[in-house]
Coordinates of C-alpha atoms and ligand atoms in Angstrom, one line a residue:
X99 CA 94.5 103.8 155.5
X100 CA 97.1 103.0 152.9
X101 CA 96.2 99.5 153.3
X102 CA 92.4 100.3 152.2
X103 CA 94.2 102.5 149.1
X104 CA 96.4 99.5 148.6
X105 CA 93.1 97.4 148.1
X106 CA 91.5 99.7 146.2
X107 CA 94.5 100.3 143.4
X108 CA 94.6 96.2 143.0
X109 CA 91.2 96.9 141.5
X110 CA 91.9 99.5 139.9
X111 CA 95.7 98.2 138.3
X112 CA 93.9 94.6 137.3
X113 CA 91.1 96.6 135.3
X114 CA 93.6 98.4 133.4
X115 CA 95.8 95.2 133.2
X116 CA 93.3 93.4 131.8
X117 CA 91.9 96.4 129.4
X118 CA 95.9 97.0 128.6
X119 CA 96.0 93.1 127.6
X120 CA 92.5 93.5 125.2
X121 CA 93.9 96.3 123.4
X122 CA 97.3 94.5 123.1
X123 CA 95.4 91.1 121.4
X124 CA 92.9 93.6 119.6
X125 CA 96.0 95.5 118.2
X126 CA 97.7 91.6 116.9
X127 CA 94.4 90.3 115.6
X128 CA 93.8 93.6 113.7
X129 CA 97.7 93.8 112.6
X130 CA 97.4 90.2 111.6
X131 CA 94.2 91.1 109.7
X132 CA 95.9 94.2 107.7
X133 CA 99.1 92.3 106.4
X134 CA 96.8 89.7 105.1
X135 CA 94.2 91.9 103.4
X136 CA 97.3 94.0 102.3
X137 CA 96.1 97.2 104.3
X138 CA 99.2 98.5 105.1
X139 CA 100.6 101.4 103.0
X140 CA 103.9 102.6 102.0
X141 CA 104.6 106.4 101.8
X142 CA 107.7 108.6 100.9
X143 CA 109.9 111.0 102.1
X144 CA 112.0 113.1 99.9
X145 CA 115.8 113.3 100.4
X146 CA 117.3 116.2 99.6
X147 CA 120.9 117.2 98.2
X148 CA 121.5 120.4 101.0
X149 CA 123.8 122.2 98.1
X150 CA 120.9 122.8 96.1
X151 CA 117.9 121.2 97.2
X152 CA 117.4 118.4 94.2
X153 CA 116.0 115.2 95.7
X154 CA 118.2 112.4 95.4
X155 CA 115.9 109.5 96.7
X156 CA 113.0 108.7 98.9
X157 CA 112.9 106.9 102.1
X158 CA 109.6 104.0 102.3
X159 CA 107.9 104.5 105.3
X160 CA 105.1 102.1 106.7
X161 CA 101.6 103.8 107.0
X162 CA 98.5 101.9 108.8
X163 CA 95.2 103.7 109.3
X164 CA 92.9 101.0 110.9
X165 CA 89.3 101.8 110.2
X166 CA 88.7 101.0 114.2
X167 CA 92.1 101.5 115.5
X168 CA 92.7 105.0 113.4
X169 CA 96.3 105.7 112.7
X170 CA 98.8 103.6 114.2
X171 CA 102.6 104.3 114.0
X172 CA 105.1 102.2 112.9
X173 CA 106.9 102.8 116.1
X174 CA 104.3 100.7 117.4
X175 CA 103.1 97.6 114.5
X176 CA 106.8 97.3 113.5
X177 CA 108.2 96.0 116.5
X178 CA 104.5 94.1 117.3
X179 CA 105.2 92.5 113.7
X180 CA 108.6 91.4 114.6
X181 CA 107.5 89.9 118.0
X182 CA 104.9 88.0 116.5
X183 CA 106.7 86.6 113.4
X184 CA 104.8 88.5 111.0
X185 CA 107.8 90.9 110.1
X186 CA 108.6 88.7 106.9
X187 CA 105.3 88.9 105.5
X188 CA 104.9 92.6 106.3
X189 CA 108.2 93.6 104.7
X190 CA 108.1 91.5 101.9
X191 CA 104.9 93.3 100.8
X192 CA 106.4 96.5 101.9
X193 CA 109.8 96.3 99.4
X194 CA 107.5 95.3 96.7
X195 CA 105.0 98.1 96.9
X196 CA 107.8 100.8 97.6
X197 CA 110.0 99.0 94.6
X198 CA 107.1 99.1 92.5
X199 CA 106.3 103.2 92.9
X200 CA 110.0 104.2 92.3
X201 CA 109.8 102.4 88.7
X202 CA 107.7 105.2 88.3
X203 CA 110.6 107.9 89.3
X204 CA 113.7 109.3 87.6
X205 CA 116.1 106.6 86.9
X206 CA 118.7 108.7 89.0
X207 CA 117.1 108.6 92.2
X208 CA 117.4 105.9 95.0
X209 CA 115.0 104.1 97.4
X210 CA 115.4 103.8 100.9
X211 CA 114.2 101.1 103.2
X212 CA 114.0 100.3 106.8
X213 CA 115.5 97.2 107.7
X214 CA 114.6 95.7 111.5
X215 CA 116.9 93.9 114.0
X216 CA 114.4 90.5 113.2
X217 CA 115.6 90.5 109.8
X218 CA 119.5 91.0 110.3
X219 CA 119.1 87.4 112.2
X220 CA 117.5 86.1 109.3
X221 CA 120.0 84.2 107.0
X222 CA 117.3 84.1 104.2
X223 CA 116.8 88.2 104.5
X224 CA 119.5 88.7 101.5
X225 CA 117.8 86.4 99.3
X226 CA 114.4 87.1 99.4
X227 CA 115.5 91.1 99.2
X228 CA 116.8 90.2 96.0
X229 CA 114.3 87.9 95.0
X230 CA 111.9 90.3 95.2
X231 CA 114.0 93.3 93.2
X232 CA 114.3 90.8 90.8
X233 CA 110.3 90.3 90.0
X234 CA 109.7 94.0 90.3
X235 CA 112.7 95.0 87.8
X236 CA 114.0 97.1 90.4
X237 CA 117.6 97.5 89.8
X238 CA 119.5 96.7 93.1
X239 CA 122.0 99.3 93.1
X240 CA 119.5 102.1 93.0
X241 CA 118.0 100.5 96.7
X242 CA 119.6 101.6 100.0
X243 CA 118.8 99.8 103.4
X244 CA 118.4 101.8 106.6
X245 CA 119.3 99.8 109.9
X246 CA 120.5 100.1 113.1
X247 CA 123.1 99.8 115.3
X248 CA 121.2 97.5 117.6
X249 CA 120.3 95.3 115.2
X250 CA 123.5 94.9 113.7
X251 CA 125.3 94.0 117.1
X252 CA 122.7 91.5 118.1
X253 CA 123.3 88.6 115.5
X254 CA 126.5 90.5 114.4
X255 CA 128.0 87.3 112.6
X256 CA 124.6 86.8 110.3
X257 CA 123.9 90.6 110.3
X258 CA 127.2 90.7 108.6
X259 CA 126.6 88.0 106.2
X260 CA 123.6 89.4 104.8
X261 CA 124.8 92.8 104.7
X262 CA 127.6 91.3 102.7
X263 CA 125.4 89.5 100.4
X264 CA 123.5 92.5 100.1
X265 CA 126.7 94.9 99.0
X266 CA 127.4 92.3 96.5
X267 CA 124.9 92.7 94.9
X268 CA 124.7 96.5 95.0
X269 CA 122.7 97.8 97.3
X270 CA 123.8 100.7 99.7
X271 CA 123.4 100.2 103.6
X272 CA 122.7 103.3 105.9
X273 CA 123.3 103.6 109.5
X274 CA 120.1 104.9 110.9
X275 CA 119.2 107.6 113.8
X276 CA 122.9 107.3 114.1
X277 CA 124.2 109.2 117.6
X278 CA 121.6 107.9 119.7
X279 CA 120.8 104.3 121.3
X280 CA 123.5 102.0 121.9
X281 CA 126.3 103.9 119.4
X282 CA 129.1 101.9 119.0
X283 CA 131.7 103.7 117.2
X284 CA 133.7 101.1 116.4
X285 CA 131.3 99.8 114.0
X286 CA 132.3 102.3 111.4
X287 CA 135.5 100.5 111.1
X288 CA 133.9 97.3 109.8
X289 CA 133.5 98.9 107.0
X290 CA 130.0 97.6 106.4
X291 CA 128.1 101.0 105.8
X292 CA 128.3 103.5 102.6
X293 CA 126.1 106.1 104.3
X294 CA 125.6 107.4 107.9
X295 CA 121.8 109.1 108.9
X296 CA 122.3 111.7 112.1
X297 CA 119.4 111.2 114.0
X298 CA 117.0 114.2 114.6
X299 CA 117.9 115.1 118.1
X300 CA 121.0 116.8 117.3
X301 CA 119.3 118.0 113.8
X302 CA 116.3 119.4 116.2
X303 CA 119.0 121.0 118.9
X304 CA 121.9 122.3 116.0
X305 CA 121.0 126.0 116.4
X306 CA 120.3 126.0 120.3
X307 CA 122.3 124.0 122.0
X308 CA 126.4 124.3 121.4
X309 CA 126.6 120.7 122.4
X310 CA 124.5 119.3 119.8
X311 CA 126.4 121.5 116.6
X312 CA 129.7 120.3 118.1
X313 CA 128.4 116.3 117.9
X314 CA 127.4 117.3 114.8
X315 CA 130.6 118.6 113.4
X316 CA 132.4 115.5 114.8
X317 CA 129.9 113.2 113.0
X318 CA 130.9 115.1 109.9
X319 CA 134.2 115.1 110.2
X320 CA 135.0 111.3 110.9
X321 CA 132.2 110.4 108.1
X322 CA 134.6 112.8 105.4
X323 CA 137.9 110.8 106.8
X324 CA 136.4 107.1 106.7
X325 CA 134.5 108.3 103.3
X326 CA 131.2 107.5 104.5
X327 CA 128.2 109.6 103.1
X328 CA 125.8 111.5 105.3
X329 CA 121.9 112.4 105.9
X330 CA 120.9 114.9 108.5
X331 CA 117.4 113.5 109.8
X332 CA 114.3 115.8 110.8
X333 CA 115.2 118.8 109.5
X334 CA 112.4 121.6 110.0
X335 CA 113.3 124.8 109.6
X336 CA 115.3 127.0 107.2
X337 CA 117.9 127.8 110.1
X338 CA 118.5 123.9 110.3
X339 CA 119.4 123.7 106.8
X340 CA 121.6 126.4 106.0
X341 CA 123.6 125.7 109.4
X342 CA 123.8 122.1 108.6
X343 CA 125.1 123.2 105.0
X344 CA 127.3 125.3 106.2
X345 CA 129.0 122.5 108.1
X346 CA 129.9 120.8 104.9
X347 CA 126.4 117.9 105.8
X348 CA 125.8 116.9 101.7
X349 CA 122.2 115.5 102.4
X350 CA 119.3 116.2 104.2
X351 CA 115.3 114.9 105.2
X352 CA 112.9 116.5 106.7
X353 CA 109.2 118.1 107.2
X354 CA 110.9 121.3 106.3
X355 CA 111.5 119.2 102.8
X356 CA 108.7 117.1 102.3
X357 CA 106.6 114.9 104.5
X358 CA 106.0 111.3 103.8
X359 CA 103.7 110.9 101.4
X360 CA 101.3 108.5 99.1
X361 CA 103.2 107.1 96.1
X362 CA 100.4 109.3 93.7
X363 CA 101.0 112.4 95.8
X364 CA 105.1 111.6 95.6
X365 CA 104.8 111.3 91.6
X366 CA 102.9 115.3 91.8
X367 CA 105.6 116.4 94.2
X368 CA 108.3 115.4 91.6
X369 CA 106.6 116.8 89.1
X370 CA 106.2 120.1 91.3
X371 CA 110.2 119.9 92.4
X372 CA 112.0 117.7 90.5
X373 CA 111.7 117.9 86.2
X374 CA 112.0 121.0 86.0
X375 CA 115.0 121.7 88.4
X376 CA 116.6 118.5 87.1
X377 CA 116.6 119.6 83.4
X378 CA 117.6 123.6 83.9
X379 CA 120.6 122.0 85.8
X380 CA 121.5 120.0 82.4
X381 CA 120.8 122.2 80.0
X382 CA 122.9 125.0 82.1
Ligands
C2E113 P1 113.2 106.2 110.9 O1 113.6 105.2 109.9 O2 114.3 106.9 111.7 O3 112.3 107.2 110.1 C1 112.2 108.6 110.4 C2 111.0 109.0 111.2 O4 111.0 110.4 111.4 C3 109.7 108.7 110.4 O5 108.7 108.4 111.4 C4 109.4 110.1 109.8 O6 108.1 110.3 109.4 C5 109.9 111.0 110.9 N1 110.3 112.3 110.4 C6 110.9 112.7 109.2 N2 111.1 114.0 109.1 C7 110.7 114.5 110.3 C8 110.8 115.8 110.8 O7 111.2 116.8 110.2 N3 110.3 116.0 112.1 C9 109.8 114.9 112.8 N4 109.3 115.2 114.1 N5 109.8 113.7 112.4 C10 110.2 113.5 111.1 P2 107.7 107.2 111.2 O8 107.2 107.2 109.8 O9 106.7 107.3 112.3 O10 108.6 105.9 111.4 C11 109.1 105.7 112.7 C12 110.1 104.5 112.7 O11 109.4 103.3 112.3 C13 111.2 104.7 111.6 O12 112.2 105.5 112.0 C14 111.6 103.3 111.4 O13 112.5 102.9 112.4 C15 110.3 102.5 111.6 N6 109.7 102.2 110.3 C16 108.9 102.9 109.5 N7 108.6 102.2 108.3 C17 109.2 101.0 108.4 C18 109.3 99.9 107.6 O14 108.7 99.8 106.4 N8 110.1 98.8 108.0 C19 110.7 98.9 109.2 N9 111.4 97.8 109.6 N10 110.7 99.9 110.0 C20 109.9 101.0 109.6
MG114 MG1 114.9 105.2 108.5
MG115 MG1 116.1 107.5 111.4
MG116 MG1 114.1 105.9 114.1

């Protein structure tokens, strides 16, 4: 009997291997097909100062609607990009378009970009970053770059070099979805990082679960003493703001703030919650 069933799901697993592996060279070709043609889209995320809810910058997120594929996440093309070798091309075109929207915004307010691990083993990273800040105008010190701890421990001697290179110049580096993955504490004590992003499942758990608030605290805490500054990621509600204000967290990002949106749609939601706020604070 099982040996009949066994028969059976060979079928059965080599249809879906071989439908899994058409959607997989369907997904490169069409990926491949949007970086040339320049489909994929940058959007924005407001980040907030929690004391009194002025932005302060805006993090770049990749956006990719594929008129077969639909929507596909950057969770997905990011790390397909990387495998494949087209993560150069893709961010390249990336930094440019999000560099080129923030001209638009308030001198006063930074840009942040993801970085991935492909890159941070890439000894030409730090030049064509500045490179391309250089054609846009973009002034380097207003651009932050979010990576990981992963990607900064697996080519840690050029990951350090760039970063360096980077800092130099100055740009800000942010340790992203810190907490969660392969944390390495110790990596705060290179001294390599200016800002610190607490990922969103201790943001999403901070009013339910005693564990998460007390990880939080901690984060807090050690950020203050090595002088590190500090994002709380994925914050929804009005209860996750005021507790993580409360603790003394100075920034925060999240749906309950702003989604990600279009660079157009960004300029109307500054115009909406930014001028005005901005200039009573002055003239007060
Ligand atoms: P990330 O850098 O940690 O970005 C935060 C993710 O959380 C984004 O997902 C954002 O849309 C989402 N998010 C923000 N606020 C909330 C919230 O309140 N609730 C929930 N549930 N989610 C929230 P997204 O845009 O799908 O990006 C996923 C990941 O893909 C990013 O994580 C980043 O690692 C990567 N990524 C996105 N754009 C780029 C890019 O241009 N370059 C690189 N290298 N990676 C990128
Ligand atoms: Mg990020
Ligand atoms: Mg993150
Ligand atoms: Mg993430």
């Amino acid at each position: 009997r099982s040996k009949r069933r066994g028969r059976g799901q060979i079928t059965v697993y080599s249809k879906e291997i071989a439908q899994e592996m058409k959607r997989a060279t369907q997904l490169e070709q069409a990926l491949r097909n949007a970086i040339i043609s320049n489909a994929i889209d940058v959007h924005f995320q407001p980040i907030v100062s929690l004391a009194n809810n002025l932005i302060v910058g805006f993090e770049a997120l990749a956006r990719w609607n594929d008129a077969d594929l639909g929507f596909v996440s950057p969770a997905v093309f990011v790390p397909l990009a990387e495998e494949r070798g087209f993560i150069d091309a893709l961010s390249e075109t990336l930094l440019r378009k999000a560099a080129e929207a923030a001209l638009s915004w308030p001198r006063e307010l930074f840009l942040s970009f993801n970085l991935s691990s492909a890159q941070l083993m890439d000894p030409g990273t730090s030049s064509s970053i500045l490179a391309i800040l250089g054609r846009v105008g973009f002034d380097p010190h207003r651009l932050e770059l979010e990576i990981t701890e992963t990607a900064v421990m697996s080519s840690a001697d050029t990951a350090h070099r760039i970063i360096a290179d980077l800092r130099a110049a100055g740009v800000r580096i942010s340790l992203d979805d810190f907490g969660t993955g392969q944390s390495s504490l110790g990596r705060l004590r290179d001294f390599i990082f200016d800002k610190v992003k607490i990922d969103r499942a201790f943001v999403s758990r901070i009013n339910s679960d005693r564990a998460s608030e007390h990880i939080v605290k901690a984060i807090l805490a050690m950020c203050e003493g090595l002088d590190l500054e500090v994002v709380a990621e994925g914050i929804e509600d009005y209860a996750e703001a005021v507790k993580l204000r409360s603790l003394g967290c100075a920034m925060g990002q999240g749906y309950y703030y702003g989604k990600p949106a279009d660079s157009v749609a960004t300029l109307r939601y500054l115009h909406e919650n930014y001028y005005e706020l901005a200039g009573e604070r002055e003239s007060a």
